[in-house]
């Protein structure tokens, strides 16, 4: 992929991303300001007592006494300095809190996305090759069921089968605590913890990609350039990879980029099921405790990740189909 | 959806201006329904679930959270409570029936909210174009970038967990899908002859948008509605699983949460409500797929 092309795509997509980011900051801020009760209430409630003066002092310390517009400006200014504020409850900077949880969530979500893409495209390809025959029909029926299952329930049922009945996989956490594995053993250990949550999160999306790939592949096969490729004596396998699959991947990558946000949301529930120490449990805690700064940070970061994913998709697509950058 | 050719009005045709071949397309649609086995299966399941939901109060009067029998009896071991009982001696069958009510209610109302906002935004942007369209597209993109589930959780946290709030929040978080679809349809349809004819007859803009263009854009909207409802049911299930559902209602998600601590032994308490969700969402998807084939004759050749 030429670097020049990447720069070209970036110069087109980044200016579009900035207003979206600003909008998201403001939207999130307004949403969170609508919450009944503020952090000062929560802190006072936990302390058990509060005077009017101590509450006022607390609100001043937390910046809650300023006007709404000023609060947004303060927040934006801090944001530019990569300061997302402090968690009013835990005392730690929000950035530290989130960055501590981010790697685990990213590992879960990206593994799930990767698995969904590979499985989905592979299945869709097989289905398109056997269109109308029994493998196609069989896979279709299975996918229809997978597509209808709540991921977290699938995860719970997987725990029953693989942890409780068979005893193959651990059901809680992201690594063996205190085991201190090194090298290969460490990798295997992490993998054993990752398999079930990643599968539970990914199967729903694998079903979507399989169906998309199937219909895209069937559509591509009827294009003129496929007949040309066959006429010039191209090997069928080369033809399938270089021409058919490459074109069929365009709709799949578009949708996959949009799914990252959904997967981050879905990860919240899956993380709860498997005791996975990611952003999900942090977000849930901050909702319950009305810890604005943390929740705001998570929403913002998730949205930024979605924007980033869309930029990556744009670059990928300009590689898959060079005509796209001319649009 | 690149419908450059005039769309055959498959459902209720636009009144007055575009009433072409209504009877013939009607019989074609009926034939398509009869030959579409997945649609028939989906519609039957959906009808059955809806019937159970409507009759829940009659079939199982009394609070589904009440203790009625010994706790944790396995399904098919007690004739009086064929689906077994939960940890507090609740009748699981009663919970499932009342849960159907909650799930379907959320599905229908969330889809309606999403449809209402999405159609308004999409129709206005697509029909008028220009600056209004630019702004609406930006707002749509904004809502598409924020992760839906997180947004729903924040909205529910703001307003308190009650069924209308949950349904509204899901609708508010999912309307962009509809808006994009409706906008695309309106952009292709607005330059059609029947719109020009309506305009030359002096119809008001509102009438052209809702009386002329919207009925012609309906088929893909109808298909999307079933997807919206299915996703709303899944979202509500996740929400009540996390303990953020309506505390006064038994829902399938909260039943799964109740069964979680019993997973090692009485896993049926978790399995049954999940199966109910799967079956209901499955039926909605089958109906959506079927409607897509029935309402859009071009897609039949794809199958």
Coordinates of C-alpha atoms in Angstrom, one line a residue:
Chain A
X1 CA 0.0 0.0 0.0
X2 CA 1.5 3.3 -1.1
X3 CA 2.1 5.8 1.7
X4 CA 0.9 8.5 -0.5
X5 CA -2.5 6.9 -0.8
X6 CA -2.7 6.7 3.0
X7 CA -1.9 10.4 3.3
X8 CA -4.5 11.2 0.7
X9 CA -7.2 9.2 2.5
X10 CA -6.3 10.7 5.8
X11 CA -6.4 14.3 4.5
X12 CA -9.9 13.6 3.4
X13 CA -11.2 11.7 6.5
X14 CA -9.6 13.6 9.3
X15 CA -11.2 17.0 8.7
X16 CA -14.5 15.1 8.8
X17 CA -13.7 13.4 12.0
X18 CA -12.9 16.5 14.0
X19 CA -16.4 18.0 14.1
X20 CA -17.8 14.6 14.9
X21 CA -15.4 14.4 17.9
X22 CA -16.3 17.8 19.1
X23 CA -20.0 16.9 18.8
X24 CA -19.5 13.8 20.8
X25 CA -17.7 15.7 23.6
X26 CA -20.6 18.1 23.9
X27 CA -23.2 15.5 23.5
X28 CA -21.7 13.3 26.2
X29 CA -21.2 16.2 28.5
X30 CA -24.8 17.4 28.1
X31 CA -26.1 13.8 28.7
X32 CA -24.2 13.4 31.9
X33 CA -25.3 16.8 33.2
X34 CA -28.9 15.6 32.9
X35 CA -28.2 13.0 35.5
X36 CA -30.2 13.5 38.7
X37 CA -27.9 14.1 41.6
X38 CA -24.2 14.8 41.2
X39 CA -21.0 13.3 42.5
X40 CA -21.0 15.6 45.5
X41 CA -24.3 14.0 46.5
X42 CA -22.8 10.5 46.2
X43 CA -19.7 11.4 48.3
X44 CA -21.9 13.1 50.9
X45 CA -24.2 10.1 51.1
X46 CA -21.2 7.7 51.7
X47 CA -19.7 10.0 54.3
X48 CA -23.1 9.8 56.1
X49 CA -23.3 13.5 56.9
X50 CA -22.9 16.8 55.2
X51 CA -23.5 20.5 56.0
X52 CA -24.5 23.1 53.4
X53 CA -21.0 24.6 53.7
X54 CA -19.1 21.4 53.2
X55 CA -21.3 20.5 50.2
X56 CA -20.7 23.9 48.6
X57 CA -16.9 23.5 49.2
X58 CA -17.1 20.1 47.7
X59 CA -18.9 21.3 44.6
X60 CA -16.4 24.1 44.2
X61 CA -13.5 21.7 44.4
X62 CA -15.2 19.5 41.8
X63 CA -15.9 22.5 39.5
X64 CA -19.7 21.9 39.8
X65 CA -20.5 25.5 40.8
X66 CA -19.6 26.9 37.4
X67 CA -22.2 27.5 34.7
X68 CA -22.9 24.7 32.2
X69 CA -21.2 26.4 29.3
X70 CA -18.1 27.2 31.4
X71 CA -18.0 23.6 32.5
X72 CA -17.9 22.5 28.9
X73 CA -15.1 24.9 28.2
X74 CA -13.1 23.8 31.2
X75 CA -13.6 20.2 30.1
X76 CA -12.6 20.9 26.5
X77 CA -9.5 22.8 27.7
X78 CA -8.5 19.9 29.9
X79 CA -9.1 17.5 27.1
X80 CA -6.6 19.3 24.9
X81 CA -4.1 18.8 27.6
X82 CA -5.1 15.1 27.7
X83 CA -6.5 15.6 31.1
X84 CA -9.9 13.9 31.6
X85 CA -10.2 15.0 35.2
X86 CA -10.2 12.9 38.4
X87 CA -12.6 10.3 39.4
X88 CA -14.5 12.0 42.2
X89 CA -15.0 8.7 43.9
X90 CA -11.7 6.8 43.4
X91 CA -9.5 9.9 43.5
X92 CA -7.3 8.6 40.7
X93 CA -7.0 10.5 37.3
X94 CA -9.6 9.2 34.8
X95 CA -6.9 8.7 32.2
X96 CA -5.0 6.4 34.5
X97 CA -8.1 4.4 35.4
X98 CA -9.2 3.9 31.8
X99 CA -5.8 3.2 30.4
X100 CA -5.4 0.5 33.1
X101 CA -8.5 -1.2 31.8
X102 CA -8.1 -0.5 28.1
X103 CA -5.6 -3.2 27.1
X104 CA -7.9 -6.0 28.4
X105 CA -11.0 -4.6 26.7
X106 CA -9.1 -4.1 23.4
X107 CA -7.7 -7.6 23.6
X108 CA -11.2 -9.0 24.0
X109 CA -12.8 -6.8 21.4
X110 CA -10.1 -7.1 18.7
X111 CA -9.8 -10.8 19.1
X112 CA -13.6 -11.1 18.8
X113 CA -13.6 -8.9 15.7
X114 CA -10.7 -10.7 14.1
X115 CA -12.3 -14.1 14.8
X116 CA -15.7 -12.9 13.5
X117 CA -14.1 -11.6 10.3
X118 CA -12.1 -14.7 9.6
X119 CA -14.9 -17.2 10.4
X120 CA -17.6 -15.1 8.8
X121 CA -15.8 -14.6 5.5
X122 CA -14.7 -18.2 5.4
X123 CA -18.2 -19.5 6.1
X124 CA -19.7 -17.0 3.6
X125 CA -17.3 -18.1 1.0
X126 CA -18.1 -21.8 1.5
X127 CA -21.8 -20.9 1.4
X128 CA -21.5 -19.0 -1.9
X129 CA -19.5 -21.9 -3.4
X130 CA -22.3 -24.3 -2.5
X131 CA -25.2 -21.8 -3.1
X132 CA -28.5 -23.6 -2.8
X133 CA -26.9 -27.0 -1.9
X134 CA -27.0 -28.6 1.5
X135 CA -23.8 -27.1 3.0
X136 CA -25.2 -23.6 2.2
X137 CA -28.6 -24.5 3.7
X138 CA -27.1 -26.2 6.8
X139 CA -24.8 -23.2 7.6
X140 CA -27.6 -20.8 7.0
X141 CA -29.8 -22.5 9.5
X142 CA -27.0 -22.6 12.1
X143 CA -26.3 -18.9 11.5
X144 CA -29.9 -17.9 11.8
X145 CA -29.9 -19.4 15.4
X146 CA -26.5 -17.8 16.3
X147 CA -27.7 -14.4 15.0
X148 CA -30.7 -14.6 17.4
X149 CA -28.8 -15.5 20.6
X150 CA -27.9 -12.9 23.2
X151 CA -24.1 -13.1 23.4
X152 CA -24.0 -13.0 27.2
X153 CA -26.4 -16.0 27.4
X154 CA -24.3 -17.9 24.9
X155 CA -21.3 -17.2 27.2
X156 CA -23.2 -18.5 30.2
X157 CA -24.2 -21.6 28.4
X158 CA -20.5 -22.1 27.3
X159 CA -19.5 -21.8 30.9
X160 CA -22.0 -24.6 31.8
X161 CA -20.5 -26.9 29.1
X162 CA -16.8 -26.1 29.0
X163 CA -16.2 -25.1 32.6
X164 CA -18.7 -26.9 34.7
X165 CA -19.4 -30.1 32.7
X166 CA -16.1 -30.7 30.9
X167 CA -13.7 -28.6 33.0
X168 CA -11.7 -27.5 30.0
X169 CA -11.7 -23.8 30.4
X170 CA -11.6 -21.3 33.3
X171 CA -14.8 -19.2 33.6
X172 CA -13.7 -16.1 35.6
X173 CA -10.9 -13.6 35.1
X174 CA -8.4 -12.9 32.4
X175 CA -5.3 -14.8 33.6
X176 CA -4.3 -17.2 36.4
X177 CA -3.6 -15.1 39.5
X178 CA -0.2 -15.7 41.0
X179 CA 0.8 -18.4 38.6
X180 CA 3.6 -16.3 37.1
X181 CA 3.8 -18.1 33.8
X182 CA 6.6 -17.2 31.4
X183 CA 6.7 -17.3 27.6
X184 CA 4.7 -20.0 25.9
X185 CA 2.9 -21.1 29.1
X186 CA 1.8 -17.5 29.7
X187 CA 0.4 -17.2 26.2
X188 CA -1.5 -20.5 26.6
X189 CA -2.8 -19.4 30.0
X190 CA -4.1 -16.0 28.6
X191 CA -5.6 -17.8 25.6
X192 CA -7.5 -20.3 27.8
X193 CA -9.2 -17.3 29.6
X194 CA -9.8 -15.4 26.4
X195 CA -11.5 -18.2 24.3
X196 CA -15.0 -18.2 25.7
X197 CA -15.6 -14.4 26.2
X198 CA -14.2 -13.7 22.7
X199 CA -16.3 -16.4 21.1
X200 CA -19.4 -15.2 23.0
X201 CA -18.8 -11.7 21.8
X202 CA -17.9 -12.6 18.2
X203 CA -20.4 -15.2 17.0
X204 CA -23.2 -12.7 16.4
X205 CA -21.0 -10.7 14.1
X206 CA -19.5 -13.8 12.4
X207 CA -23.1 -14.6 11.4
X208 CA -23.5 -11.1 9.9
X209 CA -20.2 -11.3 8.0
X210 CA -21.0 -14.8 6.7
X211 CA -24.3 -13.7 5.2
X212 CA -22.8 -10.5 3.8
X213 CA -19.8 -12.3 2.2
X214 CA -22.2 -14.9 0.7
X215 CA -24.4 -12.4 -1.1
X216 CA -21.4 -10.2 -2.1
X217 CA -19.5 -13.2 -3.5
X218 CA -22.6 -14.3 -5.5
X219 CA -23.0 -10.8 -6.9
X220 CA -19.3 -10.5 -7.8
X221 CA -19.3 -13.8 -9.7
X222 CA -21.8 -12.3 -12.2
X223 CA -19.6 -9.3 -13.0
X224 CA -18.0 -8.8 -16.4
X225 CA -14.5 -8.7 -15.0
X226 CA -14.9 -12.2 -13.6
X227 CA -15.8 -13.5 -17.1
X228 CA -12.8 -11.6 -18.5
X229 CA -10.6 -13.2 -15.9
X230 CA -11.9 -16.6 -16.7
X231 CA -11.5 -16.0 -20.4
X232 CA -7.9 -15.0 -20.1
X233 CA -7.2 -18.3 -18.5
X234 CA -6.6 -17.2 -14.9
X235 CA -6.4 -20.0 -12.4
X236 CA -9.8 -20.3 -10.6
X237 CA -8.2 -20.0 -7.2
X238 CA -6.3 -16.8 -8.1
X239 CA -9.5 -15.5 -9.6
X240 CA -11.4 -16.2 -6.4
X241 CA -8.8 -14.5 -4.2
X242 CA -7.6 -11.6 -6.3
X243 CA -10.9 -10.6 -7.9
X244 CA -13.9 -12.1 -6.2
X245 CA -13.0 -12.1 -2.5
X246 CA -11.2 -8.7 -2.8
X247 CA -14.4 -7.1 -4.0
X248 CA -16.7 -9.0 -1.7
X249 CA -14.6 -7.7 1.3
X250 CA -15.6 -4.1 0.6
X251 CA -19.1 -4.3 2.2
X252 CA -17.8 -6.6 4.9
X253 CA -15.1 -4.1 6.0
X254 CA -17.6 -1.2 5.9
X255 CA -19.9 -3.0 8.3
X256 CA -17.1 -4.3 10.5
X257 CA -15.8 -0.7 11.1
X258 CA -19.3 0.4 12.2
X259 CA -19.5 -2.7 14.5
X260 CA -16.6 -1.7 16.7
X261 CA -18.8 0.6 18.8
X262 CA -21.4 -2.1 19.2
X263 CA -18.8 -4.6 20.2
X264 CA -17.4 -2.2 22.8
X265 CA -20.9 -2.0 24.2
X266 CA -21.4 -5.8 24.0
X267 CA -18.1 -6.3 25.8
X268 CA -19.6 -4.5 28.8
X269 CA -22.0 -7.4 29.3
X270 CA -19.6 -10.1 28.3
X271 CA -17.0 -8.7 30.7
X272 CA -19.5 -9.0 33.5
X273 CA -20.3 -12.6 32.7
X274 CA -16.7 -13.7 32.7
X275 CA -15.3 -11.4 35.3
X276 CA -13.1 -9.8 32.7
X277 CA -11.2 -6.8 34.2
X278 CA -11.9 -4.3 31.3
X279 CA -13.6 -1.0 30.8
X280 CA -17.0 -2.6 31.0
X281 CA -17.0 -3.1 34.7
X282 CA -15.4 0.3 35.2
X283 CA -18.3 1.9 33.2
X284 CA -20.9 0.0 35.1
X285 CA -19.4 1.0 38.4
X286 CA -19.3 4.6 37.3
X287 CA -22.9 4.6 36.2
X288 CA -24.0 3.2 39.6
X289 CA -21.8 5.7 41.5
X290 CA -22.7 8.7 39.2
X291 CA -19.0 9.2 38.6
X292 CA -19.3 11.6 35.7
X293 CA -15.6 12.0 34.8
X294 CA -15.0 8.3 34.4
X295 CA -18.2 7.6 32.5
X296 CA -17.5 10.6 30.3
X297 CA -14.0 9.4 29.6
X298 CA -15.2 5.9 28.7
X299 CA -17.9 7.2 26.3
X300 CA -15.4 9.6 24.8
X301 CA -12.7 7.0 24.4
X302 CA -15.1 4.4 22.9
X303 CA -16.3 7.0 20.4
X304 CA -12.8 7.9 19.5
X305 CA -12.0 4.3 18.9
X306 CA -15.0 4.1 16.6
X307 CA -13.7 7.1 14.6
X308 CA -10.3 5.5 14.4
X309 CA -11.8 2.3 13.2
X310 CA -13.6 4.2 10.5
X311 CA -10.4 5.8 9.3
X312 CA -8.7 2.4 9.2
X313 CA -11.6 1.1 7.2
X314 CA -11.3 4.0 4.7
X315 CA -7.6 3.2 4.2
X316 CA -8.3 -0.5 3.8
X317 CA -11.0 0.1 1.3
X318 CA -8.8 2.4 -0.8
X319 CA -6.5 -0.6 -1.0
X320 CA -9.2 -3.1 -1.8
X321 CA -10.7 -0.8 -4.4
X322 CA -8.5 2.0 -5.7
X323 CA -11.5 3.7 -7.4
X324 CA -13.0 4.5 -3.9
X325 CA -10.5 7.3 -3.2
X326 CA -11.7 9.1 -6.3
X327 CA -15.3 9.4 -5.0
Chain B
X1 CA -30.7 -0.4 -2.7
X2 CA -30.3 1.3 -6.0
X3 CA -33.8 1.5 -7.1
X4 CA -33.5 3.8 -10.2
X5 CA -36.4 2.2 -11.9
X6 CA -39.8 3.1 -10.7
X7 CA -40.7 0.9 -7.7
X8 CA -43.6 -1.4 -8.1
X9 CA -45.9 -0.4 -5.3
X10 CA -46.0 -3.7 -3.5
X11 CA -47.8 -2.7 -0.3
X12 CA -50.5 0.0 -0.1
X13 CA -49.8 2.1 -3.2
X14 CA -49.6 5.9 -2.9
X15 CA -53.2 7.2 -3.0
X16 CA -54.2 9.1 -6.1
X17 CA -51.0 9.5 -8.0
X18 CA -49.3 6.1 -8.3
X19 CA -51.9 3.4 -8.1
X20 CA -50.5 1.2 -10.8
X21 CA -51.5 -2.6 -11.0
X22 CA -52.5 -2.9 -7.4
X23 CA -54.5 -6.1 -7.7
X24 CA -51.9 -8.0 -9.6
X25 CA -49.0 -7.2 -7.3
X26 CA -51.3 -8.1 -4.4
X27 CA -51.8 -11.6 -5.6
X28 CA -48.1 -11.9 -6.4
X29 CA -47.2 -11.0 -2.9
X30 CA -49.7 -13.5 -1.5
X31 CA -48.2 -16.2 -3.6
X32 CA -44.7 -15.2 -2.4
X33 CA -46.0 -15.5 1.2
X34 CA -47.3 -19.0 0.7
X35 CA -44.1 -20.2 -0.8
X36 CA -41.8 -18.6 1.8
X37 CA -41.4 -21.3 4.4
X38 CA -39.0 -19.3 6.7
X39 CA -41.4 -16.5 6.8
X40 CA -44.3 -18.8 7.7
X41 CA -42.3 -20.4 10.4
X42 CA -41.2 -17.0 11.8
X43 CA -44.7 -15.6 11.7
X44 CA -46.1 -18.6 13.5
X45 CA -43.5 -18.4 16.3
X46 CA -44.0 -14.7 16.6
X47 CA -47.8 -15.1 16.7
X48 CA -47.5 -17.8 19.4
X49 CA -45.2 -15.6 21.5
X50 CA -47.5 -12.6 21.1
X51 CA -50.5 -14.8 22.2
X52 CA -48.7 -16.0 25.3
X53 CA -47.7 -12.4 26.1
X54 CA -51.2 -11.1 25.7
X55 CA -52.7 -14.0 27.7
X56 CA -50.0 -14.0 30.4
X57 CA -52.2 -12.4 33.0
X58 CA -55.0 -14.9 32.3
X59 CA -52.8 -18.0 32.1
X60 CA -50.7 -17.1 35.1
X61 CA -52.6 -14.7 37.3
X62 CA -50.7 -13.4 40.2
X63 CA -47.2 -12.1 40.5
X64 CA -44.6 -14.3 38.7
X65 CA -42.1 -13.4 41.5
X66 CA -44.3 -15.1 44.2
X67 CA -43.2 -18.3 45.8
X68 CA -45.6 -21.0 44.7
X69 CA -43.8 -24.3 45.1
X70 CA -40.6 -25.9 46.3
X71 CA -37.5 -24.1 44.9
X72 CA -35.3 -25.5 42.1
X73 CA -37.4 -28.4 40.8
X74 CA -36.2 -29.5 37.4
X75 CA -38.4 -29.1 34.3
X76 CA -40.7 -32.0 33.5
X77 CA -40.5 -33.3 37.1
X78 CA -43.6 -31.6 38.5
X79 CA -46.9 -31.8 36.6
X80 CA -48.2 -28.6 38.1
X81 CA -45.1 -26.6 37.2
X82 CA -43.8 -28.3 34.0
X83 CA -40.9 -25.9 33.3
X84 CA -39.6 -26.1 36.9
X85 CA -39.1 -23.5 39.5
X86 CA -36.5 -20.8 40.4
X87 CA -34.4 -20.4 43.4
X88 CA -37.2 -18.8 45.4
X89 CA -39.8 -21.3 44.4
X90 CA -41.2 -19.1 41.6
X91 CA -42.9 -20.8 38.6
X92 CA -40.6 -20.4 35.6
X93 CA -43.4 -20.9 33.1
X94 CA -45.2 -17.9 34.6
X95 CA -42.0 -15.8 34.6
X96 CA -41.4 -16.7 30.9
X97 CA -45.0 -15.7 30.0
X98 CA -44.8 -12.4 31.8
X99 CA -41.3 -11.9 30.4
X100 CA -42.7 -12.3 26.9
X101 CA -44.9 -9.3 27.6
X102 CA -42.0 -7.2 28.7
X103 CA -39.8 -8.2 25.8
X104 CA -42.4 -7.7 23.1
X105 CA -43.5 -4.4 24.6
X106 CA -39.9 -3.1 24.6
X107 CA -39.4 -4.5 21.1
X108 CA -42.5 -2.8 19.6
X109 CA -42.2 0.5 21.4
X110 CA -38.4 0.9 20.9
X111 CA -38.8 0.2 17.2
X112 CA -41.7 2.7 17.0
X113 CA -39.5 5.4 18.7
X114 CA -36.6 4.6 16.4
X115 CA -38.9 4.6 13.3
X116 CA -40.5 7.9 14.2
X117 CA -37.2 9.8 14.7
X118 CA -35.5 8.0 11.8
X119 CA -38.3 8.6 9.3
X120 CA -38.6 12.3 10.3
X121 CA -34.8 12.9 10.1
X122 CA -34.3 10.8 7.0
X123 CA -37.3 12.2 5.1
X124 CA -36.5 15.8 5.8
X125 CA -32.8 15.5 4.9
X126 CA -33.5 13.3 1.9
X127 CA -36.3 15.4 0.5
X128 CA -34.9 18.9 1.0
X129 CA -31.2 18.3 0.7
X130 CA -28.9 21.3 1.1
X131 CA -27.9 22.6 4.5
X132 CA -30.7 21.0 6.4
X133 CA -29.5 17.6 5.0
X134 CA -25.9 18.3 5.8
X135 CA -26.7 19.1 9.4
X136 CA -29.0 16.1 9.8
X137 CA -26.4 13.8 8.3
X138 CA -23.8 15.1 10.8
X139 CA -26.1 14.5 13.7
X140 CA -26.9 11.0 12.4
X141 CA -23.2 10.3 12.1
X142 CA -22.7 11.6 15.6
X143 CA -25.3 9.2 17.0
X144 CA -23.8 6.3 15.0
X145 CA -20.4 6.9 16.4
X146 CA -21.4 6.8 20.1
X147 CA -21.6 3.1 21.1
X148 CA -25.3 2.3 21.3
X149 CA -25.3 0.1 24.4
X150 CA -23.3 2.7 26.4
X151 CA -25.7 5.4 25.2
X152 CA -28.7 3.4 26.3
X153 CA -27.2 2.8 29.7
X154 CA -26.5 6.5 30.2
X155 CA -30.0 7.5 29.1
X156 CA -31.6 4.9 31.5
X157 CA -29.3 6.0 34.3
X158 CA -30.5 9.6 33.7
X159 CA -34.2 8.9 33.8
X160 CA -34.4 5.8 36.0
X161 CA -35.1 2.3 34.9
X162 CA -38.8 1.9 33.8
X163 CA -40.1 0.1 30.8
X164 CA -41.1 3.3 28.8
X165 CA -37.8 4.9 29.5
X166 CA -35.8 1.8 28.5
X167 CA -37.8 1.5 25.2
X168 CA -37.4 5.2 24.6
X169 CA -33.7 5.1 25.2
X170 CA -33.2 2.1 22.9
X171 CA -35.2 4.0 20.2
X172 CA -33.2 7.2 20.7
X173 CA -29.9 5.2 20.3
X174 CA -30.9 3.2 17.2
X175 CA -32.8 5.6 15.0
X176 CA -29.7 6.4 12.7
X177 CA -30.2 3.1 10.9
X178 CA -33.7 4.1 9.8
X179 CA -32.7 7.7 9.1
X180 CA -29.9 6.6 6.7
X181 CA -32.2 4.2 4.9
X182 CA -35.1 6.6 4.6
X183 CA -32.8 9.4 3.4
X184 CA -31.4 7.2 0.7
X185 CA -34.9 6.1 -0.4
X186 CA -36.1 9.7 -0.5
X187 CA -33.1 10.9 -2.5
X188 CA -33.9 8.4 -5.2
X189 CA -37.6 8.8 -5.1
X190 CA -37.9 12.6 -4.9
X191 CA -37.1 13.2 -8.6
X192 CA -39.5 10.5 -9.8
X193 CA -42.4 11.5 -12.1
X194 CA -45.1 10.8 -9.5
X195 CA -43.5 13.4 -7.1
X196 CA -43.4 15.9 -10.0
X197 CA -47.0 15.2 -10.7
X198 CA -48.0 15.6 -7.1
X199 CA -46.1 18.9 -7.0
X200 CA -47.8 20.2 -10.1
X201 CA -51.1 19.3 -8.6
X202 CA -50.3 21.7 -5.8
X203 CA -50.0 19.1 -3.0
X204 CA -48.5 20.5 0.2
X205 CA -44.9 19.4 1.0
X206 CA -46.1 17.5 4.0
X207 CA -48.5 15.6 1.9
X208 CA -45.9 14.8 -0.7
X209 CA -43.5 13.6 1.9
X210 CA -45.8 11.5 4.0
X211 CA -48.6 10.7 1.5
X212 CA -46.7 10.2 -1.7
X213 CA -43.0 9.3 -1.2
X214 CA -43.2 7.6 2.2
X215 CA -45.6 4.8 1.1
X216 CA -43.3 4.0 -1.8
X217 CA -40.3 3.9 0.5
X218 CA -42.1 1.5 2.9
X219 CA -40.9 -1.9 1.9
X220 CA -37.3 -1.5 3.1
X221 CA -38.5 0.4 6.2
X222 CA -40.8 -2.5 7.1
X223 CA -38.0 -4.9 6.8
X224 CA -35.7 -2.7 9.0
X225 CA -38.5 -2.5 11.6
X226 CA -38.3 -6.2 12.4
X227 CA -34.5 -5.9 12.8
X228 CA -34.9 -2.9 15.1
X229 CA -37.4 -4.8 17.2
X230 CA -35.1 -7.8 17.4
X231 CA -32.1 -5.7 18.4
X232 CA -34.3 -3.9 21.0
X233 CA -35.2 -7.2 22.6
X234 CA -31.6 -8.2 22.7
X235 CA -30.5 -4.8 24.2
X236 CA -33.2 -4.9 26.8
X237 CA -32.2 -8.4 27.8
X238 CA -28.6 -7.2 28.3
X239 CA -29.7 -4.2 30.2
X240 CA -31.9 -6.2 32.7
X241 CA -29.1 -8.8 32.9
X242 CA -26.8 -6.1 34.2
X243 CA -29.5 -5.2 36.8
X244 CA -30.6 -2.0 35.0
X245 CA -34.0 -3.2 33.8
X246 CA -37.4 -2.2 35.2
X247 CA -37.3 -3.5 38.8
X248 CA -41.1 -3.9 38.9
X249 CA -41.2 -6.3 35.9
X250 CA -40.0 -9.9 35.4
X251 CA -38.1 -9.9 32.1
X252 CA -36.1 -12.6 30.4
X253 CA -32.9 -10.8 31.0
X254 CA -33.5 -10.5 34.7
X255 CA -34.5 -14.2 34.9
X256 CA -31.1 -15.0 33.4
X257 CA -29.4 -12.8 36.0
X258 CA -31.3 -14.6 38.7
X259 CA -30.1 -18.0 37.4
X260 CA -26.5 -17.0 37.1
X261 CA -25.5 -18.0 40.7
X262 CA -27.1 -21.4 40.1
X263 CA -25.1 -22.0 36.9
X264 CA -23.1 -24.9 38.3
X265 CA -26.1 -27.0 39.2
X266 CA -29.5 -25.7 38.1
X267 CA -28.5 -24.3 34.8
X268 CA -32.0 -24.7 33.4
X269 CA -33.0 -21.5 35.3
X270 CA -30.6 -19.6 33.0
X271 CA -31.1 -21.7 29.9
X272 CA -34.9 -21.3 29.6
X273 CA -35.2 -17.5 29.4
X274 CA -32.3 -17.4 27.0
X275 CA -33.9 -19.9 24.8
X276 CA -37.1 -17.8 24.8
X277 CA -35.1 -14.7 23.8
X278 CA -33.4 -16.7 21.0
X279 CA -36.7 -18.0 19.7
X280 CA -38.4 -14.6 19.7
X281 CA -35.5 -12.8 18.0
X282 CA -35.2 -15.6 15.6
X283 CA -38.9 -15.3 14.6
X284 CA -38.5 -11.5 14.1
X285 CA -35.4 -12.1 11.9
X286 CA -37.2 -14.7 9.8
X287 CA -40.2 -12.4 9.3
X288 CA -37.8 -9.6 8.3
X289 CA -36.0 -11.8 5.8
X290 CA -39.3 -13.1 4.5
X291 CA -40.8 -9.6 4.1
X292 CA -37.6 -8.6 2.2
X293 CA -38.2 -11.3 -0.3
X294 CA -41.9 -10.7 -0.5
X295 CA -41.8 -7.0 -0.8
X296 CA -38.7 -6.8 -3.1
X297 CA -39.2 -9.1 -6.1
X298 CA -35.6 -8.6 -7.2
X299 CA -34.2 -10.3 -4.2
X300 CA -36.0 -13.6 -5.0
X301 CA -33.5 -14.5 -7.6
X302 CA -30.7 -14.2 -5.0
X303 CA -32.0 -17.1 -3.1

